[in-house]
Short mmCIF file of C-alpha atoms and ligand atoms in Angstrom, two decimals:
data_model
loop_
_atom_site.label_atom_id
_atom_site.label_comp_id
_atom_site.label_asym_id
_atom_site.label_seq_id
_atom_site.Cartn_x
_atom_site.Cartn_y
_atom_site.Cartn_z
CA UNK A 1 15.18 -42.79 47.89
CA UNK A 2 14.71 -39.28 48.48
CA UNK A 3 10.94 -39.91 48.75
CA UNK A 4 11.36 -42.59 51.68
CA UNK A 5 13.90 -40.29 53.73
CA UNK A 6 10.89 -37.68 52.83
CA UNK A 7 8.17 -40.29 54.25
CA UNK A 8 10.06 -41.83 57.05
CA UNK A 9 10.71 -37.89 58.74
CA UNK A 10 6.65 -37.00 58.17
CA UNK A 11 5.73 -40.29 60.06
CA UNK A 12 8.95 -39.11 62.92
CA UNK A 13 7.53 -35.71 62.72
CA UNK A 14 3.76 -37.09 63.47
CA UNK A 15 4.81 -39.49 66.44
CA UNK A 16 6.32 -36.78 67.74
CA UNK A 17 3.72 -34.88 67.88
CA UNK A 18 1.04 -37.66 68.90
CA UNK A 19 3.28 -38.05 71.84
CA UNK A 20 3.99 -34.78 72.65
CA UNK A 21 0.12 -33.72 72.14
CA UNK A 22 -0.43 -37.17 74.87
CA UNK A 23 2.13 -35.63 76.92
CA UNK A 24 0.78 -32.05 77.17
CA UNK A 25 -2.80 -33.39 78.98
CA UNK A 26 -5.24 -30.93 79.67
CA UNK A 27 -9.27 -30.96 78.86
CA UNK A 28 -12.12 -29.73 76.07
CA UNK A 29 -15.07 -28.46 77.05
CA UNK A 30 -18.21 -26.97 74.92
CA UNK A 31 -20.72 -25.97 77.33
CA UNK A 32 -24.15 -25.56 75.00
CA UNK A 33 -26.98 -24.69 77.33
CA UNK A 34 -26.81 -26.58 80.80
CA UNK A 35 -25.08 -29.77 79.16
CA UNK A 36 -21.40 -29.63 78.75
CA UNK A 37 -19.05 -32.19 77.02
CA UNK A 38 -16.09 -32.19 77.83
CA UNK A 39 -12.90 -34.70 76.24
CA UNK A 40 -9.23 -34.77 76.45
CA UNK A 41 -7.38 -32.35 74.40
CA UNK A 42 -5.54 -35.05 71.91
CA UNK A 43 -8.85 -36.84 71.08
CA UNK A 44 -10.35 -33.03 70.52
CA UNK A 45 -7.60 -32.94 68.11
CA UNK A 46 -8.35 -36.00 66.46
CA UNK A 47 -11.92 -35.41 66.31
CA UNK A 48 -11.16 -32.08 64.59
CA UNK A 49 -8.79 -33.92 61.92
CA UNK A 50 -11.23 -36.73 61.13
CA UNK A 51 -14.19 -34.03 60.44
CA UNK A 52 -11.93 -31.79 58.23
CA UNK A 53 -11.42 -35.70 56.10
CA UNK A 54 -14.99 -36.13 56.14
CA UNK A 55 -15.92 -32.49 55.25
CA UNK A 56 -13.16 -32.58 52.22
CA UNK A 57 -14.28 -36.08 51.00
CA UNK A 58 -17.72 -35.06 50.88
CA UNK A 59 -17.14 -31.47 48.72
CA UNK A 60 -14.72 -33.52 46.26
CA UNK A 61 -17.37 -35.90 45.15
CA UNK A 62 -19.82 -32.94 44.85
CA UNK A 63 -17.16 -31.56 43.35
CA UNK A 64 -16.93 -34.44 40.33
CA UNK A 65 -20.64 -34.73 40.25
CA UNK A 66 -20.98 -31.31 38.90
CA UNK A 67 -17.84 -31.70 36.81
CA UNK A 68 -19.28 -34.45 34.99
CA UNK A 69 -21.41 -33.60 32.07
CA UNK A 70 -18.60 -31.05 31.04
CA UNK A 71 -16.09 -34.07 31.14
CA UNK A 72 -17.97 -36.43 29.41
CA UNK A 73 -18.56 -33.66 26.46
CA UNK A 74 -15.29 -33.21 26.20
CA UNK A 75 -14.80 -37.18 25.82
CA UNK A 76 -17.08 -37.28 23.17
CA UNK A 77 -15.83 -34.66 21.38
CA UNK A 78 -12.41 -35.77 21.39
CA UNK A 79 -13.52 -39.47 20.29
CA UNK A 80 -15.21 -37.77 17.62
CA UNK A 81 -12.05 -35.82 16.26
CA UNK A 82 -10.19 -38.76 16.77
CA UNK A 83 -12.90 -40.96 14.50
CA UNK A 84 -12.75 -37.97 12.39
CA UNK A 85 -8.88 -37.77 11.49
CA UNK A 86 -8.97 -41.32 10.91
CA UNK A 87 -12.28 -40.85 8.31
CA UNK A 88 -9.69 -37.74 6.81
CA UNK A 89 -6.51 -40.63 6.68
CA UNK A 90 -8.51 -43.35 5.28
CA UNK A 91 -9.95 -40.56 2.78
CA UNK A 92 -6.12 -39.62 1.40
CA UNK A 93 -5.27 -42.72 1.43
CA UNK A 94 -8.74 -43.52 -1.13
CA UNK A 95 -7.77 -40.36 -3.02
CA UNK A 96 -4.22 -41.31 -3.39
CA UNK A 97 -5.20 -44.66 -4.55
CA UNK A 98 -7.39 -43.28 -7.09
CA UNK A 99 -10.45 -45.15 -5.47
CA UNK A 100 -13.29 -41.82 -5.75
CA UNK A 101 -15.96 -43.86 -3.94
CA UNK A 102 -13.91 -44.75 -1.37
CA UNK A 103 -13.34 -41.53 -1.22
CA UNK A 104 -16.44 -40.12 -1.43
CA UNK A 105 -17.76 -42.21 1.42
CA UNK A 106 -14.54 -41.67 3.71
CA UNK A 107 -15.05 -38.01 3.31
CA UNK A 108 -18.75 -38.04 4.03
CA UNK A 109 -18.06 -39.54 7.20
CA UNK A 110 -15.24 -36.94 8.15
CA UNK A 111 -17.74 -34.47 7.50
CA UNK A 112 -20.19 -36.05 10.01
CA UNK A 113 -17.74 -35.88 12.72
CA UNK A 114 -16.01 -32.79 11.82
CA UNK A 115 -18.29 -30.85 10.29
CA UNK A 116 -17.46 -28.34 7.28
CA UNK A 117 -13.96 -27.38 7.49
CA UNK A 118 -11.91 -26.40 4.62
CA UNK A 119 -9.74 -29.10 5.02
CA UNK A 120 -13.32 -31.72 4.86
CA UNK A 121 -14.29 -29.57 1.91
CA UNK A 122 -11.40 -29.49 -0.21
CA UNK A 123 -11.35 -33.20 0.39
CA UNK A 124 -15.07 -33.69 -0.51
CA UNK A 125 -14.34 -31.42 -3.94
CA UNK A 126 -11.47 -33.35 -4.55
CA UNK A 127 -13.41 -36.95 -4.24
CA UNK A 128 -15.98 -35.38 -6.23
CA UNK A 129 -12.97 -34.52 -9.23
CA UNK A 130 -11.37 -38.04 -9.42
CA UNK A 131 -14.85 -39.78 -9.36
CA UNK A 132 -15.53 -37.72 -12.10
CA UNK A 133 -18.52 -35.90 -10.71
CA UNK A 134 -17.22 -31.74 -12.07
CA UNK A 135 -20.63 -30.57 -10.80
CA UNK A 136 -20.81 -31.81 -7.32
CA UNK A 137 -17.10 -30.57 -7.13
CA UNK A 138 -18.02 -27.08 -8.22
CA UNK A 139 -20.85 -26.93 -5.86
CA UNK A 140 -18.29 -27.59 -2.84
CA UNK A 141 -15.28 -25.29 -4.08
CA UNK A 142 -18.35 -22.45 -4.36
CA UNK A 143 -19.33 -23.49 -0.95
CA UNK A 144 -15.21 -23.12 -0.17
CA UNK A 145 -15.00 -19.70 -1.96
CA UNK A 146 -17.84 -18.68 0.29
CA UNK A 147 -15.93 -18.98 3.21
CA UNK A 148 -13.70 -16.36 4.71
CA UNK A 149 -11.29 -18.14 5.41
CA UNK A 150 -10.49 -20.43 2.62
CA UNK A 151 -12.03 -18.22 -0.34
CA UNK A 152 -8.40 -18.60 -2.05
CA UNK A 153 -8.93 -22.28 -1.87
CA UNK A 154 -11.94 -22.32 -3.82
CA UNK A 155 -11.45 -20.06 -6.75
CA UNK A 156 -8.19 -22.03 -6.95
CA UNK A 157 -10.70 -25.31 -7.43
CA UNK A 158 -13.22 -23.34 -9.99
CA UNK A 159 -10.48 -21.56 -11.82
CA UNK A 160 -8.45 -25.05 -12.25
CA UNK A 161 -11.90 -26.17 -13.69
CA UNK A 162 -12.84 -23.21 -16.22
CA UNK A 163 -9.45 -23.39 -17.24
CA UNK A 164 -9.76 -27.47 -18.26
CA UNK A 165 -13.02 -26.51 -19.74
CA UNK A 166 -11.96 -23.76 -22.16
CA UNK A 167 -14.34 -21.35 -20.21
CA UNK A 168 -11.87 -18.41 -20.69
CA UNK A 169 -14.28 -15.65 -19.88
CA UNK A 170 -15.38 -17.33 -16.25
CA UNK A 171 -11.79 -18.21 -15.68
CA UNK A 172 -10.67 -14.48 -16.33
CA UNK A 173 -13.43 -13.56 -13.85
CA UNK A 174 -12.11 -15.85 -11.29
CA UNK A 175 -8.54 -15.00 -11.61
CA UNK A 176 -9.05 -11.37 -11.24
CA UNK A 177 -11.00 -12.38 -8.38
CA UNK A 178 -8.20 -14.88 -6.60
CA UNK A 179 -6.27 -12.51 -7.86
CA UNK A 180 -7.70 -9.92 -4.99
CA UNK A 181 -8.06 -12.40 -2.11
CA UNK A 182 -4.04 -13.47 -2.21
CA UNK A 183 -2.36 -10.95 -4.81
CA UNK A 184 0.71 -12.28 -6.11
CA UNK A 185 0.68 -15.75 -5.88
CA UNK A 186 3.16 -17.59 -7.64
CA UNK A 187 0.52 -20.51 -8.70
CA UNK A 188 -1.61 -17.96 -9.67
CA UNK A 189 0.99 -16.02 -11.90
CA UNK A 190 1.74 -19.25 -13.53
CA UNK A 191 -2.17 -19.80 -14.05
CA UNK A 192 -3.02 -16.41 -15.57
CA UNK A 193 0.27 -16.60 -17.84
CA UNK A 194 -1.42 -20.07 -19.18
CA UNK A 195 -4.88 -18.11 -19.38
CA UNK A 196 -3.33 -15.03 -21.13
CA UNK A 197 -1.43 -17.43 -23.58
CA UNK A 198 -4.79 -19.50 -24.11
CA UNK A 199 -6.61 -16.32 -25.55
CA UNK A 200 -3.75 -14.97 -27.19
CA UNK A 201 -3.60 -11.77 -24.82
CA UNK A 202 0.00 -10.74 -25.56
CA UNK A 203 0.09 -8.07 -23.57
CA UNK A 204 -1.32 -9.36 -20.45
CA UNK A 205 1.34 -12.30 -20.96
CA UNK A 206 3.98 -9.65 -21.22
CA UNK A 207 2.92 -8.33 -18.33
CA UNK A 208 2.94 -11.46 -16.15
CA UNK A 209 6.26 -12.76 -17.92
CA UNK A 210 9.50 -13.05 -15.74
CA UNK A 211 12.68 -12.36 -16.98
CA UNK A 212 13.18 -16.67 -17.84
CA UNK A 213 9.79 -16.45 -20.63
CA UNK A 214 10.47 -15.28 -24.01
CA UNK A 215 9.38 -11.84 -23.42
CA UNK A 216 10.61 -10.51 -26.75
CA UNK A 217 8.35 -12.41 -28.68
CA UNK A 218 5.21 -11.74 -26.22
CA UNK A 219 6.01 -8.17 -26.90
CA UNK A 220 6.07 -8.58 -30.61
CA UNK A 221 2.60 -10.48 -30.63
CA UNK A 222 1.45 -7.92 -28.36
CA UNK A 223 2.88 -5.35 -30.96
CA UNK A 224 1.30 -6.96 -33.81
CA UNK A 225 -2.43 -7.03 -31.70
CA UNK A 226 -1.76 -2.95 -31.09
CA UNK A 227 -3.37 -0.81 -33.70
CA UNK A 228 -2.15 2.36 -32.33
CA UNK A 229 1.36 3.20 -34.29
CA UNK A 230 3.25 4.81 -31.12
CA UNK A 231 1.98 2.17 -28.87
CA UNK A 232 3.14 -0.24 -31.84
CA UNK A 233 6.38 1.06 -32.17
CA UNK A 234 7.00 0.91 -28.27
CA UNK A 235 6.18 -2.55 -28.02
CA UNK A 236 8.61 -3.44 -31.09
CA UNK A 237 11.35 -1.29 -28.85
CA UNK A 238 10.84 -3.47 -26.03
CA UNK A 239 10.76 -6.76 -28.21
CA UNK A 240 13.93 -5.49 -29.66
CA UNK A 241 15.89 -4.40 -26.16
CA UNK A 242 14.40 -7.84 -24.54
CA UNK A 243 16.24 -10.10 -27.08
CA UNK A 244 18.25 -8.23 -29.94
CA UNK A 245 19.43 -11.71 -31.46
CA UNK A 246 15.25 -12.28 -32.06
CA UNK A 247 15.39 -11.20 -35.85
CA UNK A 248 11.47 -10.51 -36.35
CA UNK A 249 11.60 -8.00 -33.57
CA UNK A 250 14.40 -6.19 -34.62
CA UNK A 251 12.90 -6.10 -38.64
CA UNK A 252 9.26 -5.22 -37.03
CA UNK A 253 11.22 -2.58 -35.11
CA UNK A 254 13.63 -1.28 -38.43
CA UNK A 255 10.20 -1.29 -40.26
CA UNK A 256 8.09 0.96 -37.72
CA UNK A 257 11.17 3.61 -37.61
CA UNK A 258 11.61 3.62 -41.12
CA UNK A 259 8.02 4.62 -41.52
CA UNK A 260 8.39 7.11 -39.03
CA UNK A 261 10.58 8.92 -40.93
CA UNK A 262 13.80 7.54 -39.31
CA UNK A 263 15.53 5.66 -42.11
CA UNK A 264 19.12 6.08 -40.62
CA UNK A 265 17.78 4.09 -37.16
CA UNK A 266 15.78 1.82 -39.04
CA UNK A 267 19.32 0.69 -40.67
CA UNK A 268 21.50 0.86 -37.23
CA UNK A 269 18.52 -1.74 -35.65
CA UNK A 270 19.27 -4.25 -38.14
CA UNK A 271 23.14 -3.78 -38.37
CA UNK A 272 23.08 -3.90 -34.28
CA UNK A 273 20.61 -7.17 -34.84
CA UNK A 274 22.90 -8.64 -37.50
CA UNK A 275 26.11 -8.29 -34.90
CA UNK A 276 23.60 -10.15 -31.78
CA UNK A 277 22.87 -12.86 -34.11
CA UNK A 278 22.85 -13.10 -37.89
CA UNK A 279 20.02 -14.04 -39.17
CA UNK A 280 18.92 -13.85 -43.45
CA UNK A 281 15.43 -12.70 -43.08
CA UNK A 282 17.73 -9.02 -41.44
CA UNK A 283 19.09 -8.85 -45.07
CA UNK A 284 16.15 -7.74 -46.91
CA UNK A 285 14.61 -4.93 -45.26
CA UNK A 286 18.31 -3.34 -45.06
CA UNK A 287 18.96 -4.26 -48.95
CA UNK A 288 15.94 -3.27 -50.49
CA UNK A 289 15.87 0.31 -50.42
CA UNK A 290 19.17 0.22 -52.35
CA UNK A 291 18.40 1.14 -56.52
CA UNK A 292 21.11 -1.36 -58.26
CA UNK A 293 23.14 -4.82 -57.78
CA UNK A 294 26.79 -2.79 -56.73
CA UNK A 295 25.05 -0.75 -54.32
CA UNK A 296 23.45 -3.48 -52.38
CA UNK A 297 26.67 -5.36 -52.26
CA UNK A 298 28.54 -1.86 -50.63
CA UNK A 299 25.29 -2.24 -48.43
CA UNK A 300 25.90 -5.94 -47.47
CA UNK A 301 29.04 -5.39 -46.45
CA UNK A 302 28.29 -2.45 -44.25
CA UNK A 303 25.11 -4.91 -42.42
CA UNK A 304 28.06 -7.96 -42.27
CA UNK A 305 31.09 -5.31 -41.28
CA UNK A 306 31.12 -6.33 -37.47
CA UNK A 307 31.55 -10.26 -37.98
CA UNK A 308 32.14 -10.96 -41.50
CA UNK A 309 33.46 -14.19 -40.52
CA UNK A 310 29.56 -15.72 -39.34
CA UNK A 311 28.53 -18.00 -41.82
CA UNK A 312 25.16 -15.86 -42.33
CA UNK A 313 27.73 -13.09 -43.49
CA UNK A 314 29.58 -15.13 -45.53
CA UNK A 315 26.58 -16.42 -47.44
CA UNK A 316 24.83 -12.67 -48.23
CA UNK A 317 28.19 -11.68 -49.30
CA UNK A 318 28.02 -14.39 -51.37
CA UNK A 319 24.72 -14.13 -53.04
CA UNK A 320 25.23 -10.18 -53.13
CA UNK A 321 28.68 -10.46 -54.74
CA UNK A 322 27.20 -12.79 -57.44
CA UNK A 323 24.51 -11.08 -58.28
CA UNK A 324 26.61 -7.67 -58.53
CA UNK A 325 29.09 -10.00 -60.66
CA UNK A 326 32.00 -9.73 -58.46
CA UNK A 327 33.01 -13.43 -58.50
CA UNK A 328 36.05 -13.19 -57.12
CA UNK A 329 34.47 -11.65 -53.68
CA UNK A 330 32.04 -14.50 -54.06
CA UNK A 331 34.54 -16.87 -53.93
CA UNK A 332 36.34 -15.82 -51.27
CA UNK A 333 33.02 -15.58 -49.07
CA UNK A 334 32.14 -19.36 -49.58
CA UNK A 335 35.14 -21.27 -49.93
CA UNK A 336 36.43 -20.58 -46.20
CA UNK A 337 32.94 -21.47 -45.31
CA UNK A 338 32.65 -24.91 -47.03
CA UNK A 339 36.13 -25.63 -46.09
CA UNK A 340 35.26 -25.11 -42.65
CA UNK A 341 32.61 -27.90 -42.50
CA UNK A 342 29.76 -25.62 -41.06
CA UNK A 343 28.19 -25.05 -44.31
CA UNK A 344 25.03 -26.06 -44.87
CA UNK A 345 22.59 -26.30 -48.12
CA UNK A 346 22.97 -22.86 -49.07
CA UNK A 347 26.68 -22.78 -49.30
CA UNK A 348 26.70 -25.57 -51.91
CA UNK A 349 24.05 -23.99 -54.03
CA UNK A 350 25.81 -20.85 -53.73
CA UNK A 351 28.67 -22.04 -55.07
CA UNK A 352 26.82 -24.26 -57.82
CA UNK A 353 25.63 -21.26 -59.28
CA UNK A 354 28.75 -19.33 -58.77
CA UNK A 355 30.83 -21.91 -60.87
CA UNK A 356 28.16 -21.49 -63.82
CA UNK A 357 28.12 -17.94 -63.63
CA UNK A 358 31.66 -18.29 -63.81
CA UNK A 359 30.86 -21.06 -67.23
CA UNK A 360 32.40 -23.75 -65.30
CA UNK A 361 32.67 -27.21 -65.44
CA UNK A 362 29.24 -28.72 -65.63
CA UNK A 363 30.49 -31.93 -63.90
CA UNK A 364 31.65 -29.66 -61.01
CA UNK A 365 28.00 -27.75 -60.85
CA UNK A 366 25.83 -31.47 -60.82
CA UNK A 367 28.64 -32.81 -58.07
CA UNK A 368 27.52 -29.40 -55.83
CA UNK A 369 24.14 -29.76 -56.06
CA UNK A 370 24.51 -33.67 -54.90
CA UNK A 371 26.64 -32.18 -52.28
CA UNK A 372 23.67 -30.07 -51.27
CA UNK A 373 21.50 -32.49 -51.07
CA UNK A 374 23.54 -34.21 -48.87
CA UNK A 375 24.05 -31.03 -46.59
CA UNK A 376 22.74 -30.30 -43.65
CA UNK A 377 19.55 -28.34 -43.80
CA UNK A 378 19.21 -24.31 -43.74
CA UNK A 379 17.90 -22.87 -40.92
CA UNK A 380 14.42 -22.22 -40.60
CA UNK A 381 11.03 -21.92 -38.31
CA UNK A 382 10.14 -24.48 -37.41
CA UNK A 383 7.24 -25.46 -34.70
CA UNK A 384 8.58 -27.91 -31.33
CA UNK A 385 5.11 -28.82 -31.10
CA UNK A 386 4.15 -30.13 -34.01
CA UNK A 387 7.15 -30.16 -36.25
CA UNK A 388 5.54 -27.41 -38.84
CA UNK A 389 7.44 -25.75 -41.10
CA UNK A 390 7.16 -21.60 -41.36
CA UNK A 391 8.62 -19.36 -43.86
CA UNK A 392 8.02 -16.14 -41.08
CA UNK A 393 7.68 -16.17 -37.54
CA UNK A 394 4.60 -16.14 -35.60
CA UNK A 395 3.28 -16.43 -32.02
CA UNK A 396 1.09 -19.31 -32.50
CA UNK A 397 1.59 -21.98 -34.92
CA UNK A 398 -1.18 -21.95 -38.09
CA UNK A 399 -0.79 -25.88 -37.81
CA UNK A 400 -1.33 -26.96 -34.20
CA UNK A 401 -2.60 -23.63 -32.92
CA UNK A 402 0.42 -24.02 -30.37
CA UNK A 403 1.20 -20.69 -28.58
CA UNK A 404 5.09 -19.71 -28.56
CA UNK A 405 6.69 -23.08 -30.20
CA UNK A 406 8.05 -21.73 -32.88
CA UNK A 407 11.97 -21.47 -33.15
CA UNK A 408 14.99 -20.47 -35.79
CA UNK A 409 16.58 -23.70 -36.26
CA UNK A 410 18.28 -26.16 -38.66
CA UNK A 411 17.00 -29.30 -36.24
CA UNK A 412 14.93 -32.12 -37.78
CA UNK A 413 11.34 -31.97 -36.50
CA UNK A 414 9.75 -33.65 -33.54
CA UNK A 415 10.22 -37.35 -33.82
CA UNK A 416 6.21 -37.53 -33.83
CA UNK A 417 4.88 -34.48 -35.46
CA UNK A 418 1.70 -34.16 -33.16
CA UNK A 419 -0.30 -32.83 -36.63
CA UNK A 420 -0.22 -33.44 -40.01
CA UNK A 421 -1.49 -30.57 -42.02
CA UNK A 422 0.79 -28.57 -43.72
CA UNK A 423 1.54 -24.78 -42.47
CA UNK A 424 0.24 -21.96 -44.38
ZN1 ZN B 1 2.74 -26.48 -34.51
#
């Protein structure tokens, strides 16, 4: 609407001025030389405004001629991109699919039309990978890590594949490397942790480890790696102050102090590891510097003195009363503890032996050991890979050669124990 009102006053305007223009008379004349022509002063005007058409008209389509090439350039380049996306779709779509030469061929084409980019060469790598072709793959992520601007994205590619390969020196090499290009990458973190755990370097896993990953037990493998006693001893402080319910750390830890000459700290680690989480293997290392039966018992029940009520305290005070001959005290450590229902094996056998020591009914002794059999199992290591059995804790398992799998616990094994030869 507002365009018409706009058209309908140009066209006034023009008449207007056409009239006035035929109104206003008067002559032209050019005099060149002795001729002279001479017109009306509206058809000079028109004249004028039909050569200024012509003279525009003509310039324009110079104008496009010399624009062309340019224009059709860009054309051609934008048909190619366009081809070329598709050729990058159709080769997703292959890799997705699982299809590698579909792939590969979709992916040669892209190339063609877009040339080397990353994004054409981590696709060409990857349809190299899922056809199955680890060599041709390589070649493009070194061709990747050779570029500026995507060196990250092949040393991620060549690291993924030392890593698969077991190459554990050229994937250390390549880390350290990625490493450099985008420090402190979270995928690489998780990558190097892997790498550190695959060659059993405890302390560069320690050093990678967040706050979530067992870090008491990488410092205790890195401990037992360290041949140096104060460096030794530091790393079994650490394992202890990371975890002080993880009983090998704090008996590694009790052990070092002791044979630095500090027997009274050696004894406070285990009584402060006993109170975290009671655990038998804390007992000996506390008993066994005591000379007779009585004084190990006075020494059990300073280890169990902060909760004497944990079944772990109830059984030592058990076996420590019995063997001292205090059967009475034994008593009274086990029979809250059966009665309670969390007894397991132990307590039964315990108390099988305390009713002969105290010459018992036979009857009664037989009927404790079928109770025990019955029981649920004592706690022990055991591997969540495999389903091993351990009688110490260490960081990989001697049966699967699993890294970090093995836990305190009085769970039946795996299901399907992934191998079958027995632990050392
Ligand atoms: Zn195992």
């Amino acid at each position: 609407m507002r365009i018409a009102i706009l058209v309908l006053l140009v066209l006034a305007a023009g008449v207007a001025g056409s009239m006035w223009l035929a109104g206003l008379g008067g002559t032209v004349e050019i005099k060149v030389g002795d001729s002279l022509v001479a017109t009306s002063f509206p058809m000079a005007v028109l004249i004028a405004a039909i050569a200024f058409l012509v003279l525009h008209a003509i310039l324009s389509v110079i104008g496009a001629i010399r624009r062309w090439p340019r224009r059709a350039r860009v054309t051609r380049t934008l048909r190619r991109r366009e081809q070329g996306d598709a050729a990058v779709t159709r080769t997703l779509i292959a890799l997705a699919a699982g299809t590698g030469d579909a792939a590969r061929v979709e992916v040669r084409k892209a190339r063609g039309l877009l040339g080397d980019t990353p994004q054409t060469l981590l696709l060409a790598a990857e349809a190299e990978r899922i056809s199955g072709n680890e060599e041709g793959a390589a070649e493009v992520f070194r061709q990747l890590a050779g570029r500026d601007d995507a060196r990250f994205l092949g040393l991620r590619g060549l690291l993924r594949q030392a890593m698969q390969k077991g190459d554990w020196d050229a994937a250390r090499a390549i880390a350290k490397e990625a490493e450099a290009v985008q420090p402190g990458a979270f995928w690489l973190r998780e990558e190097r942790t892997q790498l550190a755990l695959e060659t059993r370097d405890w302390r560069e896993a320690l050093a990678l480890a967040t706050p979530e990953q067992p870090r008491a037990q990488l410092a205790l493998a890195a401990a037992e790696q360290e041949s140096d006693p104060k460096r030794k001893l530091e790393l079994e402080r650490q394992a202890f102050q990371f975890d002080k319910g993880f009983a090998p750390a704090a008996i590694a830890f009790s052990n070092g102090l002791r044979q630095a000459g500090s027997l009274r700290k050696a004894r406070a680690v285990l009584e402060e590891a006993w109170q975290a989480a009671p655990h038998p293997d804390l007992a000996e290392p506390y008993l066994v510097v005591e000379p007779d039966a009585l004084s190990r018992l006075r020494a059990t029940e300073a280890l169990i003195r902060r909760n004497p009520a944990a079944p772990e305290s109830r059984l030592l005070l058990a076996r420590s009363a019995i063997a001292a001959g205090q059967l009475g005290k034994a008593r009274g450590a086990l029979e809250p503890l059966i009665a309670s229902g969390e007894a397991d094996r132990r307590a039964y056998l315990l108390m099988a032996e305390l009713v002969e020591a105290e010459k018992g009914d036979a009857g009664r002794v037989a009927a404790l050991r079928e109770e025990a059999e019955a029981a649920k199992p004592a706690p022990r290591w055991l591997c969540a890979h495999c389903g091993a059995e351990h009688t110490y804790w260490k960081p990989v398992c001697t049966a699967c050669d699993t890294a970090g799998q093995l836990n305190w616990t009085a769970e039946a094994p795996p299901a399907e124990p992934v191998a079958t030869r027995p632990a050392a």
